């Protein structure tokens, strides 16, 4: 094969479409949480950020999760008032979504194409 690069990009494009399709299938609450996670990680998306460390610190990930959960709770209070009910297990779901989003960012270049 003389020019293998076009096929390489086709595979990456397929992976990105597959990932985006599966993320569209998230439940409505998970989609809302993911938006908050993306907003927080956009601020941390710079060269030398802790999300790009070879071995991210567990405490920093935990602290980041707590910041996100606090934002979600604040959003719920502003939407529904003081009687807002936060689902149980939200911290676990946020941590899973957070780790997935960090993974996606760590394996993508600035064009948003996953590197394999």
Coordinates of C-alpha atoms in Angstrom, one line a residue:
X1 CA 0.0 0.0 0.0
X2 CA 1.6 3.2 -1.1
X3 CA -0.5 5.7 0.8
X4 CA -1.8 4.2 4.1
X5 CA -2.7 7.4 5.8
X6 CA -6.2 7.9 4.3
X7 CA -7.3 4.5 5.6
X8 CA -5.8 5.3 9.0
X9 CA -8.0 8.4 9.3
X10 CA -11.0 6.5 8.1
X11 CA -10.6 4.1 11.1
X12 CA -10.2 7.0 13.5
X13 CA -13.3 8.7 12.1
X14 CA -15.2 5.5 12.5
X15 CA -14.1 5.3 16.2
X16 CA -15.1 8.9 16.9
X17 CA -18.5 8.4 15.3
X18 CA -19.0 5.2 17.3
X19 CA -18.0 7.0 20.5
X20 CA -20.3 9.9 19.9
X21 CA -23.2 7.6 19.0
X22 CA -22.7 5.6 22.2
X23 CA -22.5 8.9 24.3
X24 CA -25.8 9.9 22.7
X25 CA -27.4 6.8 24.3
X26 CA -26.5 8.0 27.8
X27 CA -29.5 8.6 30.1
X28 CA -30.7 12.2 30.3
X29 CA -29.2 12.7 33.8
X30 CA -25.8 11.3 32.7
X31 CA -25.9 13.7 29.7
X32 CA -26.4 16.7 32.1
X33 CA -23.6 15.5 34.3
X34 CA -21.3 15.0 31.3
X35 CA -21.9 18.6 30.3
X36 CA -20.6 19.8 33.7
X37 CA -17.7 17.4 33.5
X38 CA -16.7 18.7 30.0
X39 CA -16.9 22.3 31.2
X40 CA -14.6 21.6 34.2
X41 CA -12.2 19.6 32.1
X42 CA -12.1 22.3 29.4
X43 CA -10.4 24.6 32.0
X44 CA -7.9 21.9 32.8
X45 CA -7.1 21.1 29.1
X46 CA -3.7 22.6 28.7
X47 CA -0.2 21.2 28.2
X48 CA 1.2 20.1 31.6
X49 CA -2.2 19.6 33.2
X50 CA -2.7 16.9 35.8
X51 CA -5.1 15.1 33.4
X52 CA -2.2 14.4 31.1
X53 CA 0.2 13.1 33.8
X54 CA 1.5 9.6 33.1
X55 CA -0.2 8.5 36.4
X56 CA -2.8 11.0 37.5
X57 CA -3.0 11.4 41.2
X58 CA -5.9 9.6 42.8
X59 CA -6.5 12.4 45.3
X60 CA -6.6 15.0 42.5
X61 CA -9.2 12.9 40.6
X62 CA -11.2 12.6 43.8
X63 CA -11.0 16.3 44.4
X64 CA -12.1 17.1 40.8
X65 CA -15.0 14.7 41.2
X66 CA -16.1 16.6 44.4
X67 CA -15.9 19.9 42.6
X68 CA -18.1 18.5 39.8
X69 CA -20.6 17.0 42.3
X70 CA -20.8 20.3 44.1
X71 CA -21.6 22.1 40.8
X72 CA -24.3 19.5 40.0
X73 CA -25.9 20.0 43.5
X74 CA -25.8 23.8 43.0
X75 CA -27.5 23.4 39.6
X76 CA -30.2 21.2 41.2
X77 CA -30.8 23.7 43.9
X78 CA -31.1 26.6 41.5
X79 CA -33.5 24.6 39.2
X80 CA -35.7 23.1 41.9
X81 CA -35.1 25.2 45.0
X82 CA -34.0 23.9 48.4
X83 CA -36.1 20.8 48.0
X84 CA -33.9 19.5 45.2
X85 CA -33.2 15.8 45.5
X86 CA -29.9 14.5 44.3
X87 CA -29.9 10.8 43.3
X88 CA -27.9 8.3 45.3
X89 CA -24.7 7.1 43.7
X90 CA -24.2 10.3 41.9
X91 CA -20.6 10.5 43.0
X92 CA -19.8 7.1 41.5
X93 CA -21.5 8.0 38.2
X94 CA -19.6 11.3 38.1
X95 CA -16.3 9.5 38.7
X96 CA -16.9 7.0 36.0
X97 CA -17.9 9.7 33.5
X98 CA -15.0 11.8 34.6
X99 CA -12.5 9.0 34.1
X100 CA -14.0 8.3 30.7
X101 CA -13.8 11.9 29.6
X102 CA -10.2 12.2 30.8
X103 CA -9.3 9.0 28.9
X104 CA -10.9 10.4 25.8
X105 CA -8.9 13.6 26.1
X106 CA -5.6 11.9 26.8
X107 CA -6.0 9.8 23.7
X108 CA -7.0 12.6 21.3
X109 CA -5.0 15.3 19.6
X110 CA -6.2 18.8 19.2
X111 CA -8.3 17.9 16.2
X112 CA -10.4 15.6 18.3
X113 CA -9.3 12.4 16.6
X114 CA -8.5 9.5 18.9
X115 CA -4.9 8.2 18.7
X116 CA -4.5 4.4 18.8

